[in-house]
PDB file of C-alpha atoms and ligand atoms in Angstrom:
ATOM      1  CA  MET F  52      49.963 -15.602  12.436  1.00 40.00           C
ATOM      2  CA  PHE F  53      50.723 -11.919  12.830  1.00 40.00           C
ATOM      3  CA  ALA F  54      48.454 -11.431   9.829  1.00 45.00           C
ATOM      4  CA  ILE F  55      45.558 -13.526  11.469  1.00 41.00           C
ATOM      5  CA  ARG F  56      46.185 -11.555  14.912  1.00 51.00           C
ATOM      6  CA  ALA F  57      46.157  -7.715  12.725  1.00 50.00           C
ATOM      7  CA  THR F  58      42.875  -8.954  11.008  1.00 52.00           C
ATOM      8  CA  GLU F  59      41.385  -9.846  14.614  1.00 57.00           C
ATOM      9  CA  ASP F  60      42.409  -6.794  15.815  1.00 62.00           C
ATOM     10  CA  GLY F  61      41.430  -4.814  13.087  1.00 67.00           C
ATOM     11  CA  ALA F  62      37.865  -6.299  13.573  1.00 68.00           C
ATOM     12  CA  ALA F  63      37.844  -5.565  17.241  1.00 69.00           C
ATOM     13  CA  GLU F  64      38.885  -1.853  16.381  1.00 72.00           C
ATOM     14  CA  LYS F  65      35.963  -1.771  14.331  1.00 71.00           C
ATOM     15  CA  ASP F  66      33.569  -3.397  16.336  1.00 73.00           C
ATOM     16  CA  GLY F  67      34.307  -1.065  19.388  1.00 75.00           C
ATOM     17  CA  ARG F  68      34.261   2.059  16.745  1.00 77.00           C
ATOM     18  CA  GLU F  69      30.788   0.673  15.910  1.00 78.00           C
ATOM     19  CA  GLY F  70      29.813   0.395  19.477  1.00 84.00           C
ATOM     20  CA  VAL F  71      30.806   3.815  20.612  1.00 86.00           C
ATOM     21  CA  GLU F  72      29.084   4.871  17.511  1.00 86.00           C
ATOM     22  CA  ARG F  73      26.083   3.306  18.541  1.00 88.00           C
ATOM     23  CA  ILE F  74      25.933   4.435  21.985  1.00 93.00           C
ATOM     24  CA  GLU F  75      26.724   7.952  20.653  1.00 94.00           C
ATOM     25  CA  LEU F  76      23.721   8.284  18.541  1.00 94.00           C
ATOM     26  CA  ASP F  77      21.579   6.826  21.431  1.00 95.00           C
ATOM     27  CA  LEU F  78      22.504   9.735  23.331  1.00 96.00           C
ATOM     28  CA  LEU F  79      21.871  12.110  20.604  1.00 96.00           C
ATOM     29  CA  LEU F  80      18.603  11.086  20.432  1.00 95.00           C
ATOM     30  CA  GLU F  81      17.638  11.103  24.038  1.00 95.00           C
ATOM     31  CA  ALA F  82      19.254  14.503  23.991  1.00 95.00           C
ATOM     32  CA  ILE F  83      17.130  15.683  21.185  1.00 93.00           C
ATOM     33  CA  TYR F  84      14.092  14.381  22.832  1.00 90.00           C
ATOM     34  CA  ARG F  85      14.689  15.781  26.329  1.00 93.00           C
ATOM     35  CA  ARG F  86      15.865  19.183  24.684  1.00 92.00           C
ATOM     36  CA  TYR F  87      13.152  19.513  21.785  1.00 86.00           C
ATOM     37  CA  GLY F  88      10.894  16.993  22.416  1.00 84.00           C
ATOM     38  CA  PHE F  89      11.123  15.193  19.298  1.00 85.00           C
ATOM     39  CA  ASP F  90      11.599  11.574  19.596  1.00 88.00           C
ATOM     40  CA  PHE F  91      13.517   9.678  17.013  1.00 90.00           C
ATOM     41  CA  ARG F  92      14.375   7.145  19.256  1.00 91.00           C
ATOM     42  CA  GLU F  93      12.314   4.594  17.468  1.00 89.00           C
ATOM     43  CA  TYR F  94      13.211   5.034  14.123  1.00 89.00           C
ATOM     44  CA  ALA F  95      14.768   2.731  11.870  1.00 86.00           C
ATOM     45  CA  PRO F  96      18.976   3.046  12.876  1.00 88.00           C
ATOM     46  CA  ALA F  97      20.467   2.448   9.506  1.00 87.00           C
ATOM     47  CA  SER F  98      18.924   5.367   8.035  1.00 85.00           C
ATOM     48  CA  LEU F  99      19.109   7.518  11.284  1.00 91.00           C
ATOM     49  CA  ARG F 100      23.070   6.941  11.083  1.00 92.00           C
ATOM     50  CA  ARG F 101      23.488   7.919   7.550  1.00 92.00           C
ATOM     51  CA  ARG F 102      21.661  11.026   8.060  1.00 92.00           C
ATOM     52  CA  VAL F 103      23.058  12.034  11.164  1.00 95.00           C
ATOM     53  CA  ALA F 104      26.721  11.595   9.644  1.00 95.00           C
ATOM     54  CA  ARG F 105      25.444  13.834   6.450  1.00 94.00           C
ATOM     55  CA  ARG F 106      24.316  16.284   9.162  1.00 96.00           C
ATOM     56  CA  MET F 107      27.953  16.388  10.637  1.00 96.00           C
ATOM     57  CA  LYS F 108      29.394  16.785   7.580  1.00 96.00           C
ATOM     58  CA  GLN F 109      27.245  19.924   6.876  1.00 96.00           C
ATOM     59  CA  GLU F 110      28.072  21.503  10.113  1.00 97.00           C
ATOM     60  CA  GLY F 111      31.599  20.735  10.217  1.00 97.00           C
ATOM     61  CA  VAL F 112      32.083  18.100  13.303  1.00 96.00           C
ATOM     62  CA  ALA F 113      33.765  14.665  13.347  1.00 95.00           C
ATOM     63  CA  THR F 114      31.824  13.065  16.143  1.00 94.00           C
ATOM     64  CA  VAL F 115      28.169  12.282  16.806  1.00 95.00           C
ATOM     65  CA  SER F 116      28.955  14.033  20.136  1.00 95.00           C
ATOM     66  CA  ALA F 117      30.171  17.017  18.873  1.00 96.00           C
ATOM     67  CA  LEU F 118      26.843  16.978  16.571  1.00 97.00           C
ATOM     68  CA  GLN F 119      25.044  16.372  20.219  1.00 96.00           C
ATOM     69  CA  ASP F 120      26.542  19.552  21.764  1.00 96.00           C
ATOM     70  CA  LEU F 121      26.048  21.780  19.110  1.00 96.00           C
ATOM     71  CA  LEU F 122      22.472  21.241  18.794  1.00 94.00           C
ATOM     72  CA  LEU F 123      21.590  21.275  22.142  1.00 95.00           C
ATOM     73  CA  ARG F 124      22.967  24.981  22.341  1.00 95.00           C
ATOM     74  CA  ASN F 125      21.721  25.933  18.835  1.00 95.00           C
ATOM     75  CA  PRO F 126      18.100  25.350  17.720  1.00 93.00           C
ATOM     76  CA  ASP F 127      18.866  26.341  14.208  1.00 93.00           C
ATOM     77  CA  VAL F 128      21.202  23.281  14.140  1.00 95.00           C
ATOM     78  CA  MET F 129      18.112  21.198  15.464  1.00 92.00           C
ATOM     79  CA  GLU F 130      15.745  22.693  12.750  1.00 86.00           C
ATOM     80  CA  ARG F 131      18.403  21.384  10.066  1.00 90.00           C
ATOM     81  CA  LEU F 132      18.511  18.203  11.389  1.00 92.00           C
ATOM     82  CA  ILE F 133      15.340  17.603  11.464  1.00 84.00           C
ATOM     83  CA  LEU F 134      14.680  18.303   7.761  1.00 83.00           C
ATOM     84  CA  ASP F 135      17.481  15.572   7.157  1.00 86.00           C
ATOM     85  CA  LEU F 136      15.619  13.078   9.731  1.00 83.00           C
ATOM     86  CA  SER F 137      11.712  13.747   8.188  1.00 76.00           C
ATOM     87  CA  ILE F 138      12.610  12.702   4.844  1.00 82.00           C
ATOM     88  CA  ASN F 139      10.056  14.905   2.616  1.00 85.00           C
ATOM     89  CA  VAL F 140      10.648  13.201  -0.338  1.00 88.00           C
ATOM     90  CA  THR F 141       7.133  13.367  -2.405  1.00 93.00           C
ATOM     91  CA  ALA F 142       5.470  13.415  -5.613  1.00 95.00           C
ATOM     92  CA  MET F 143       2.092  14.269  -7.027  1.00 97.00           C
ATOM     93  CA  PHE F 144       0.253  11.622  -7.968  1.00 97.00           C
ATOM     94  CA  ARG F 145       3.148   9.252  -6.505  1.00 92.00           C
ATOM     95  CA  ASP F 146       2.482   5.933  -7.763  1.00 93.00           C
ATOM     96  CA  PRO F 147      -0.537   6.483 -10.020  1.00 96.00           C
ATOM     97  CA  THR F 148      -1.941   3.025 -10.098  1.00 96.00           C
ATOM     98  CA  PHE F 149      -2.465   3.722  -6.026  1.00 96.00           C
ATOM     99  CA  TYR F 150      -4.603   6.827  -6.974  1.00 96.00           C
ATOM    100  CA  ALA F 151      -6.615   4.700 -10.060  1.00 95.00           C
ATOM    101  CA  ALA F 152      -7.331   2.184  -7.066  1.00 97.00           C
ATOM    102  CA  MET F 153      -8.753   4.905  -4.844  1.00 97.00           C
ATOM    103  CA  ARG F 154     -10.931   5.958  -7.432  1.00 95.00           C
ATOM    104  CA  GLU F 155     -12.236   2.475  -7.842  1.00 95.00           C
ATOM    105  CA  ARG F 156     -12.112   0.871  -4.764  1.00 95.00           C
ATOM    106  CA  VAL F 157     -12.241   3.465  -1.748  1.00 97.00           C
ATOM    107  CA  PHE F 158     -14.239   6.681  -3.461  1.00 96.00           C
ATOM    108  CA  PRO F 159     -17.568   4.202  -3.622  1.00 96.00           C
ATOM    109  CA  GLU F 160     -16.869   3.568  -0.153  1.00 93.00           C
ATOM    110  CA  LEU F 161     -16.928   7.170   0.963  1.00 96.00           C
ATOM    111  CA  ARG F 162     -19.802   7.981  -1.000  1.00 96.00           C
ATOM    112  CA  THR F 163     -21.851   5.687   1.669  1.00 95.00           C
ATOM    113  CA  TYR F 164     -21.117   8.603   3.989  1.00 96.00           C
ATOM    114  CA  PRO F 165     -22.895  11.955   3.778  1.00 96.00           C
ATOM    115  CA  PHE F 166     -19.877  13.402   5.099  1.00 97.00           C
ATOM    116  CA  THR F 167     -16.062  12.063   5.219  1.00 97.00           C
ATOM    117  CA  ARG F 168     -13.037  13.304   7.156  1.00 98.00           C
ATOM    118  CA  ILE F 169      -9.991  12.244   5.872  1.00 98.00           C
ATOM    119  CA  TRP F 170      -6.671  12.284   7.634  1.00 98.00           C
ATOM    120  CA  VAL F 171      -3.297  12.364   5.508  1.00 98.00           C
ATOM    121  CA  ALA F 172      -0.638  11.717   8.220  1.00 98.00           C
ATOM    122  CA  GLY F 173       2.785  12.449   7.303  1.00 97.00           C
ATOM    123  CA  CYS F 174       1.509  14.534   4.307  1.00 97.00           C
ATOM    124  CA  SER F 175       5.054  16.265   3.760  1.00 95.00           C
ATOM    125  CA  THR F 176       4.772  19.536   1.518  1.00 96.00           C
ATOM    126  CA  GLY F 177       1.658  18.612   0.452  1.00 98.00           C
ATOM    127  CA  GLU F 178       1.920  17.105  -3.127  1.00 98.00           C
ATOM    128  CA  GLU F 179      -0.420  14.019  -1.799  1.00 98.00           C
ATOM    129  CA  VAL F 180      -3.103  15.964  -0.585  1.00 98.00           C
ATOM    130  CA  TYR F 181      -3.503  18.452  -3.594  1.00 98.00           C
ATOM    131  CA  SER F 182      -3.245  15.410  -5.412  1.00 98.00           C
ATOM    132  CA  LEU F 183      -6.432  13.651  -3.550  1.00 97.00           C
ATOM    133  CA  ALA F 184      -8.135  17.121  -3.141  1.00 98.00           C
ATOM    134  CA  ILE F 185      -7.673  16.832  -7.357  1.00 97.00           C
ATOM    135  CA  LEU F 186      -9.393  13.292  -7.685  1.00 96.00           C
ATOM    136  CA  LEU F 187     -12.382  14.089  -4.871  1.00 97.00           C
ATOM    137  CA  GLU F 188     -12.989  17.279  -6.812  1.00 96.00           C
ATOM    138  CA  GLU F 189     -13.605  15.287  -9.969  1.00 95.00           C
ATOM    139  CA  GLU F 190     -15.478  12.555  -8.381  1.00 94.00           C
ATOM    140  CA  GLY F 191     -17.687  15.226  -7.154  1.00 95.00           C
ATOM    141  CA  ILE F 192     -17.341  14.516  -3.492  1.00 96.00           C
ATOM    142  CA  TYR F 193     -14.432  16.764  -2.205  1.00 97.00           C
ATOM    143  CA  ASP F 194     -17.553  19.177  -0.930  1.00 97.00           C
ATOM    144  CA  ARG F 195     -18.719  16.437   1.600  1.00 97.00           C
ATOM    145  CA  THR F 196     -15.050  15.920   2.655  1.00 98.00           C
ATOM    146  CA  ARG F 197     -12.566  17.261   5.113  1.00 98.00           C
ATOM    147  CA  ILE F 198      -9.239  16.594   4.610  1.00 98.00           C
ATOM    148  CA  TYR F 199      -6.759  16.858   8.002  1.00 98.00           C
ATOM    149  CA  ALA F 200      -3.264  17.150   6.820  1.00 98.00           C
ATOM    150  CA  THR F 201      -0.615  16.693   8.993  1.00 98.00           C
ATOM    151  CA  ASP F 202       3.215  16.320   9.585  1.00 96.00           C
ATOM    152  CA  ILE F 203       5.833  16.611  12.543  1.00 91.00           C
ATOM    153  CA  ASN F 204       7.830  19.284  10.384  1.00 90.00           C
ATOM    154  CA  GLU F 205       6.329  22.626  10.304  1.00 91.00           C
ATOM    155  CA  ALA F 206       8.444  23.771   7.644  1.00 89.00           C
ATOM    156  CA  VAL F 207       7.264  21.236   5.152  1.00 93.00           C
ATOM    157  CA  LEU F 208       3.548  22.144   6.060  1.00 96.00           C
ATOM    158  CA  GLU F 209       4.217  25.719   5.660  1.00 96.00           C
ATOM    159  CA  THR F 210       5.111  24.928   1.552  1.00 96.00           C
ATOM    160  CA  ALA F 211       2.084  22.722   1.608  1.00 98.00           C
ATOM    161  CA  ARG F 212      -0.369  25.613   2.629  1.00 97.00           C
ATOM    162  CA  ARG F 213       1.168  27.870   0.041  1.00 97.00           C
ATOM    163  CA  GLY F 214       0.873  25.030  -2.599  1.00 97.00           C
ATOM    164  CA  VAL F 215       3.655  26.299  -5.098  1.00 97.00           C
ATOM    165  CA  PHE F 216       5.092  23.419  -6.718  1.00 97.00           C
ATOM    166  CA  PRO F 217       8.622  23.213  -8.913  1.00 95.00           C
ATOM    167  CA  LEU F 218       7.463  24.237 -12.329  1.00 95.00           C
ATOM    168  CA  HIS F 219       9.997  21.622 -13.965  1.00 94.00           C
ATOM    169  CA  LYS F 220       7.778  18.960 -12.299  1.00 95.00           C
ATOM    170  CA  MET F 221       4.618  19.312 -13.907  1.00 97.00           C
ATOM    171  CA  GLN F 222       5.487  17.241 -16.970  1.00 96.00           C
ATOM    172  CA  GLU F 223       6.375  14.440 -14.652  1.00 96.00           C
ATOM    173  CA  TYR F 224       3.151  14.920 -12.513  1.00 97.00           C
ATOM    174  CA  THR F 225       0.558  15.611 -15.952  1.00 97.00           C
ATOM    175  CA  GLN F 226       1.773  11.999 -16.862  1.00 97.00           C
ATOM    176  CA  ASN F 227       1.272  10.483 -13.467  1.00 97.00           C
ATOM    177  CA  TYR F 228      -2.099  12.728 -13.181  1.00 97.00           C
ATOM    178  CA  ILE F 229      -3.276  10.864 -16.734  1.00 96.00           C
ATOM    179  CA  ARG F 230      -1.679   7.335 -15.328  1.00 96.00           C
ATOM    180  CA  ALA F 231      -3.984   7.892 -12.597  1.00 95.00           C
ATOM    181  CA  GLY F 232      -7.113   8.462 -14.574  1.00 92.00           C
ATOM    182  CA  GLY F 233      -7.169  12.525 -14.313  1.00 92.00           C
ATOM    183  CA  THR F 234     -10.081  13.561 -16.869  1.00 87.00           C
ATOM    184  CA  ARG F 235      -9.382  17.009 -17.471  1.00 95.00           C
ATOM    185  CA  ALA F 236      -6.013  19.164 -18.446  1.00 96.00           C
ATOM    186  CA  PHE F 237      -3.869  18.928 -15.478  1.00 97.00           C
ATOM    187  CA  SER F 238      -2.773  22.456 -16.156  1.00 97.00           C
ATOM    188  CA  ASP F 239      -5.720  23.767 -15.367  1.00 97.00           C
ATOM    189  CA  TYR F 240      -5.202  23.357 -11.891  1.00 98.00           C
ATOM    190  CA  TYR F 241      -2.333  25.563 -11.661  1.00 98.00           C
ATOM    191  CA  VAL F 242      -1.059  29.087 -13.076  1.00 97.00           C
ATOM    192  CA  SER F 243       2.992  29.397 -14.218  1.00 96.00           C
ATOM    193  CA  ALA F 244       4.559  32.308 -12.101  1.00 92.00           C
ATOM    194  CA  TYR F 245       8.370  32.367 -12.489  1.00 84.00           C
ATOM    195  CA  ASP F 246       9.341  28.688 -12.018  1.00 87.00           C
ATOM    196  CA  GLY F 247       6.635  27.997  -9.811  1.00 95.00           C
ATOM    197  CA  ALA F 248       3.268  26.406 -10.434  1.00 97.00           C
ATOM    198  CA  VAL F 249       1.112  28.166  -8.542  1.00 98.00           C
ATOM    199  CA  PHE F 250      -2.012  25.692  -7.169  1.00 98.00           C
ATOM    200  CA  ASP F 251      -5.498  26.572  -7.374  1.00 97.00           C
ATOM    201  CA  GLY F 252      -6.269  27.560  -3.613  1.00 96.00           C
ATOM    202  CA  SER F 253      -9.736  26.617  -4.029  1.00 97.00           C
ATOM    203  CA  LEU F 254      -8.441  23.202  -3.838  1.00 97.00           C
ATOM    204  CA  VAL F 255      -7.320  23.065   0.039  1.00 97.00           C
ATOM    205  CA  ARG F 256     -10.594  24.998   0.936  1.00 98.00           C
ATOM    206  CA  ASN F 257     -11.475  22.051   2.785  1.00 98.00           C
ATOM    207  CA  VAL F 258      -7.970  21.022   4.123  1.00 98.00           C
ATOM    208  CA  VAL F 259      -6.761  21.923   7.459  1.00 98.00           C
ATOM    209  CA  PHE F 260      -2.671  21.693   7.516  1.00 98.00           C
ATOM    210  CA  ALA F 261      -1.516  21.128  11.328  1.00 98.00           C
ATOM    211  CA  GLN F 262       1.838  19.964  13.139  1.00 96.00           C
ATOM    212  CA  HIS F 263       0.965  16.022  14.664  1.00 96.00           C
ATOM    213  CA  ASN F 264       3.585  13.887  15.742  1.00 94.00           C
ATOM    214  CA  LEU F 265       2.766  10.404  15.153  1.00 95.00           C
ATOM    215  CA  VAL F 266       5.139   9.181  18.079  1.00 91.00           C
ATOM    216  CA  SER F 267       3.982  11.346  20.925  1.00 91.00           C
ATOM    217  CA  ASP F 268       0.727  12.936  19.935  1.00 94.00           C
ATOM    218  CA  SER F 269      -2.871  11.205  20.255  1.00 95.00           C
ATOM    219  CA  SER F 270      -5.749  10.644  17.915  1.00 94.00           C
ATOM    220  CA  PHE F 271      -7.749  13.857  17.353  1.00 94.00           C
ATOM    221  CA  ASN F 272     -10.883  12.824  15.625  1.00 96.00           C
ATOM    222  CA  GLU F 273     -12.545  10.010  13.913  1.00 97.00           C
ATOM    223  CA  PHE F 274     -11.962   9.196   9.891  1.00 98.00           C
ATOM    224  CA  GLN F 275     -13.432   7.026   7.210  1.00 98.00           C
ATOM    225  CA  LEU F 276     -10.276   7.272   5.703  1.00 98.00           C
ATOM    226  CA  ILE F 277      -6.465   7.344   7.014  1.00 98.00           C
ATOM    227  CA  VAL F 278      -3.758   7.833   4.545  1.00 98.00           C
ATOM    228  CA  CYS F 279      -0.259   7.222   5.504  1.00 98.00           C
ATOM    229  CA  ARG F 280       2.236   6.430   2.985  1.00 97.00           C
ATOM    230  CA  ASN F 281       5.927   6.181   2.976  1.00 94.00           C
ATOM    231  CA  VAL F 282       6.030   7.375   6.519  1.00 94.00           C
ATOM    232  CA  MET F 283       6.216   4.069   8.806  1.00 93.00           C
ATOM    233  CA  ILE F 284       9.139   2.960   6.540  1.00 88.00           C
ATOM    234  CA  TYR F 285      11.127   4.663   8.438  1.00 87.00           C
ATOM    235  CA  PHE F 286       9.974   3.474  12.169  1.00 89.00           C
ATOM    236  CA  ASP F 287      10.817  -0.069  13.588  1.00 88.00           C
ATOM    237  CA  ARG F 288       8.724  -2.488  14.578  1.00 89.00           C
ATOM    238  CA  SER F 289       7.381  -1.403  17.997  1.00 90.00           C
ATOM    239  CA  LEU F 290       6.923   2.233  16.734  1.00 91.00           C
ATOM    240  CA  GLN F 291       4.980   1.134  13.529  1.00 94.00           C
ATOM    241  CA  ASN F 292       3.044  -1.038  15.961  1.00 94.00           C
ATOM    242  CA  ARG F 293       1.767   2.142  18.017  1.00 94.00           C
ATOM    243  CA  VAL F 294       1.281   4.127  15.190  1.00 96.00           C
ATOM    244  CA  HIS F 295      -1.093   1.087  13.760  1.00 97.00           C
ATOM    245  CA  GLU F 296      -2.786   1.129  17.351  1.00 96.00           C
ATOM    246  CA  LEU F 297      -3.292   4.886  17.231  1.00 97.00           C
ATOM    247  CA  PHE F 298      -4.872   4.485  13.397  1.00 98.00           C
ATOM    248  CA  HIS F 299      -7.155   1.474  14.523  1.00 97.00           C
ATOM    249  CA  GLU F 300      -8.678   3.709  17.191  1.00 96.00           C
ATOM    250  CA  SER F 301      -8.699   6.783  15.029  1.00 98.00           C
ATOM    251  CA  LEU F 302     -10.872   5.032  12.147  1.00 98.00           C
ATOM    252  CA  VAL F 303     -14.825   4.025  12.242  1.00 97.00           C
ATOM    253  CA  ARG F 304     -15.558   0.737  11.641  1.00 96.00           C
ATOM    254  CA  PHE F 305     -15.409  -0.041   8.046  1.00 96.00           C
ATOM    255  CA  GLY F 306     -13.164   2.759   7.917  1.00 97.00           C
ATOM    256  CA  VAL F 307     -10.334   2.512   5.011  1.00 98.00           C
ATOM    257  CA  LEU F 308      -6.442   2.609   5.741  1.00 98.00           C
ATOM    258  CA  VAL F 309      -3.827   3.300   2.816  1.00 98.00           C
ATOM    259  CA  LEU F 310      -0.229   2.662   3.337  1.00 97.00           C
ATOM    260  CA  GLY F 311       2.755   3.179   0.870  1.00 96.00           C
ATOM    261  CA  HIS F 312       3.731   0.290  -1.227  1.00 92.00           C
ATOM    262  CA  LYS F 313       6.490  -0.855   0.308  1.00 89.00           C
ATOM    263  CA  GLU F 314       4.724  -0.856   4.021  1.00 93.00           C
ATOM    264  CA  SER F 315       2.261  -3.497   4.888  1.00 90.00           C
ATOM    265  CA  ILE F 316      -0.219  -4.238   8.326  1.00 92.00           C
ATOM    266  CA  ARG F 317       0.592  -8.069   7.889  1.00 87.00           C
ATOM    267  CA  PHE F 318       2.836  -8.322  10.712  1.00 86.00           C
ATOM    268  CA  SER F 319       1.287  -6.084  13.195  1.00 92.00           C
ATOM    269  CA  PRO F 320      -1.028  -7.045  15.894  1.00 94.00           C
ATOM    270  CA  TYR F 321      -3.968  -5.357  14.359  1.00 94.00           C
ATOM    271  CA  ALA F 322      -3.504  -7.344  11.125  1.00 94.00           C
ATOM    272  CA  ASP F 323      -6.748  -9.443  11.411  1.00 95.00           C
ATOM    273  CA  ARG F 324      -8.906  -6.579  12.368  1.00 96.00           C
ATOM    274  CA  TYR F 325      -8.660  -5.215   8.558  1.00 97.00           C
ATOM    275  CA  GLU F 326      -9.692  -7.252   5.345  1.00 96.00           C
ATOM    276  CA  GLU F 327      -7.545  -6.465   2.296  1.00 95.00           C
ATOM    277  CA  LEU F 328      -9.359  -3.964  -0.624  1.00 95.00           C
ATOM    278  CA  ASP F 329      -6.235  -4.040  -2.661  1.00 96.00           C
ATOM    279  CA  ALA F 330      -3.020  -5.771  -1.694  1.00 95.00           C
ATOM    280  CA  ASP F 331      -0.679  -4.282  -4.202  1.00 95.00           C
ATOM    281  CA  GLU F 332      -2.112  -0.552  -3.308  1.00 97.00           C
ATOM    282  CA  ARG F 333      -2.065  -1.451   0.482  1.00 97.00           C
ATOM    283  CA  ILE F 334      -5.620  -0.877   1.062  1.00 97.00           C
ATOM    284  CA  PHE F 335      -7.437  -2.106   3.804  1.00 97.00           C
ATOM    285  CA  LYS F 336     -10.638  -1.885   5.480  1.00 97.00           C
ATOM    286  CA  LYS F 337     -11.576  -1.961   9.123  1.00 97.00           C
ATOM    287  CA  ARG F 338     -13.429  -4.840  10.173  1.00 93.00           C
ATOM    288  CA  ARG F 339     -13.935  -4.398  13.824  1.00 84.00           C
TER     289      ARG F 339
HETATM  290  C1  LIG I 586       8.800  10.401   2.803  1.00 51.76           C
HETATM  291  S1  LIG I 586       7.454  11.706   3.482  1.00 51.76           S
HETATM  292  C2  LIG I 586       6.125  10.787   2.791  1.00 51.76           C
HETATM  293  C3  LIG I 586       5.267  11.907   1.988  1.00 51.76           C
HETATM  294  C4  LIG I 586       3.921  11.546   1.620  1.00 51.76           C
HETATM  295  N1  LIG I 586       2.949  10.680   2.349  1.00 51.76           N
HETATM  296  C5  LIG I 586       4.478  10.985   0.602  1.00 51.76           C
HETATM  297  O1  LIG I 586       4.268   9.142   0.204  1.00 51.76           O
HETATM  298  O2  LIG I 586       4.503  11.194  -0.819  1.00 51.76           O
HETATM  299  C6  LIG I 586       7.267  11.026   4.894  1.00 51.76           C
HETATM  300  C7  LIG I 586       7.024  12.274   5.786  1.00 51.76           C
HETATM  301  O3  LIG I 586       6.537  11.790   7.229  1.00 51.76           O
HETATM  302  C8  LIG I 586       7.189  12.897   7.871  1.00 51.76           C
HETATM  303  N2  LIG I 586       6.940  12.031   9.665  1.00 51.76           N
HETATM  304  C9  LIG I 586       8.465  11.756   9.965  1.00 51.76           C
HETATM  305  N3  LIG I 586       8.303  11.067  11.174  1.00 51.76           N
HETATM  306  C10 LIG I 586       7.120  11.433  11.589  1.00 51.76           C
HETATM  307  C11 LIG I 586       6.059  11.617  12.866  1.00 51.76           C
HETATM  308  N4  LIG I 586       6.818  11.070  13.685  1.00 51.76           N
HETATM  309  N5  LIG I 586       4.956  12.085  12.911  1.00 51.76           N
HETATM  310  C12 LIG I 586       4.536  12.731  11.736  1.00 51.76           C
HETATM  311  N6  LIG I 586       5.058  12.761  10.386  1.00 51.76           N
HETATM  312  C13 LIG I 586       6.005  12.029  10.288  1.00 51.76           C
HETATM  313  C14 LIG I 586       8.293  13.811   7.492  1.00 51.76           C
HETATM  314  O4  LIG I 586       8.388  14.906   8.138  1.00 51.76           O
HETATM  315  C15 LIG I 586       7.670  13.669   5.936  1.00 51.76           C
HETATM  316  O5  LIG I 586       7.474  14.716   5.701  1.00 51.76           O
END
């Protein structure tokens, strides 16, 4: 009897603790929004919780409320939390089969336009943008293309503009490039300097890097291609739908939308406005 009671008490205590943490997390996100204008209120909670817990540990505080107190008064703490929350993992020619599919399925579409505007939303430190630029250059369509590469996080954009990536990654990226159907020596695109690979600046001659927040900023142009990979995976369903609305209104008719391997348009209200160009690679063409 006592054992059951103890278990029930334990469960109730755990529920209570989790309830308090949920409230604290909601308040933290509200505070961030009101103080700094960054809106993480509709990001998927499980991943948010993990990242906030990590920041608490690194700032040496025991509760979410204490972290909130700290970051309301200290923008440096906010900057560090943004880096944690915005999850910037990326790679050159990440998912090589995707880039091979771009050559086969999407570039023929782009060739039908005299000029193409591409939006890479959530571009992180730029590896995806440099990969696309290389591909477009090799396919001979880069000179009639402008790429708008955006991210919520100004720090990653600064890295993207510099175009210097870790030298030790080049072996992996070379393999990815070859699997993506690359036709040249990958090392032609960079020179080594200390432990960095400095990419040819001319690769970004047609790229505009700019801060843009998918949650709160509106459309800023019309595009023939939108690439938004591995970003919406961190958003809850209603936020995903809002971003789909933004993309739908930003694409020309018959424009192409590309998502990450784990992302889909299937459950959004916009699903029937697109046809699948390549289901595995999450490449969709706007019908209407
Ligand atoms: C995991 S990275 C993906 C990078 C790249 N697209 C790729 O697939 O390799 C996710 C990026 O989305 C950005 N991000 C997160 N929330 C955002 C938002 N609300 N608006 C714009 N970018 C956002 C993050 O800063 C991060 O750089």
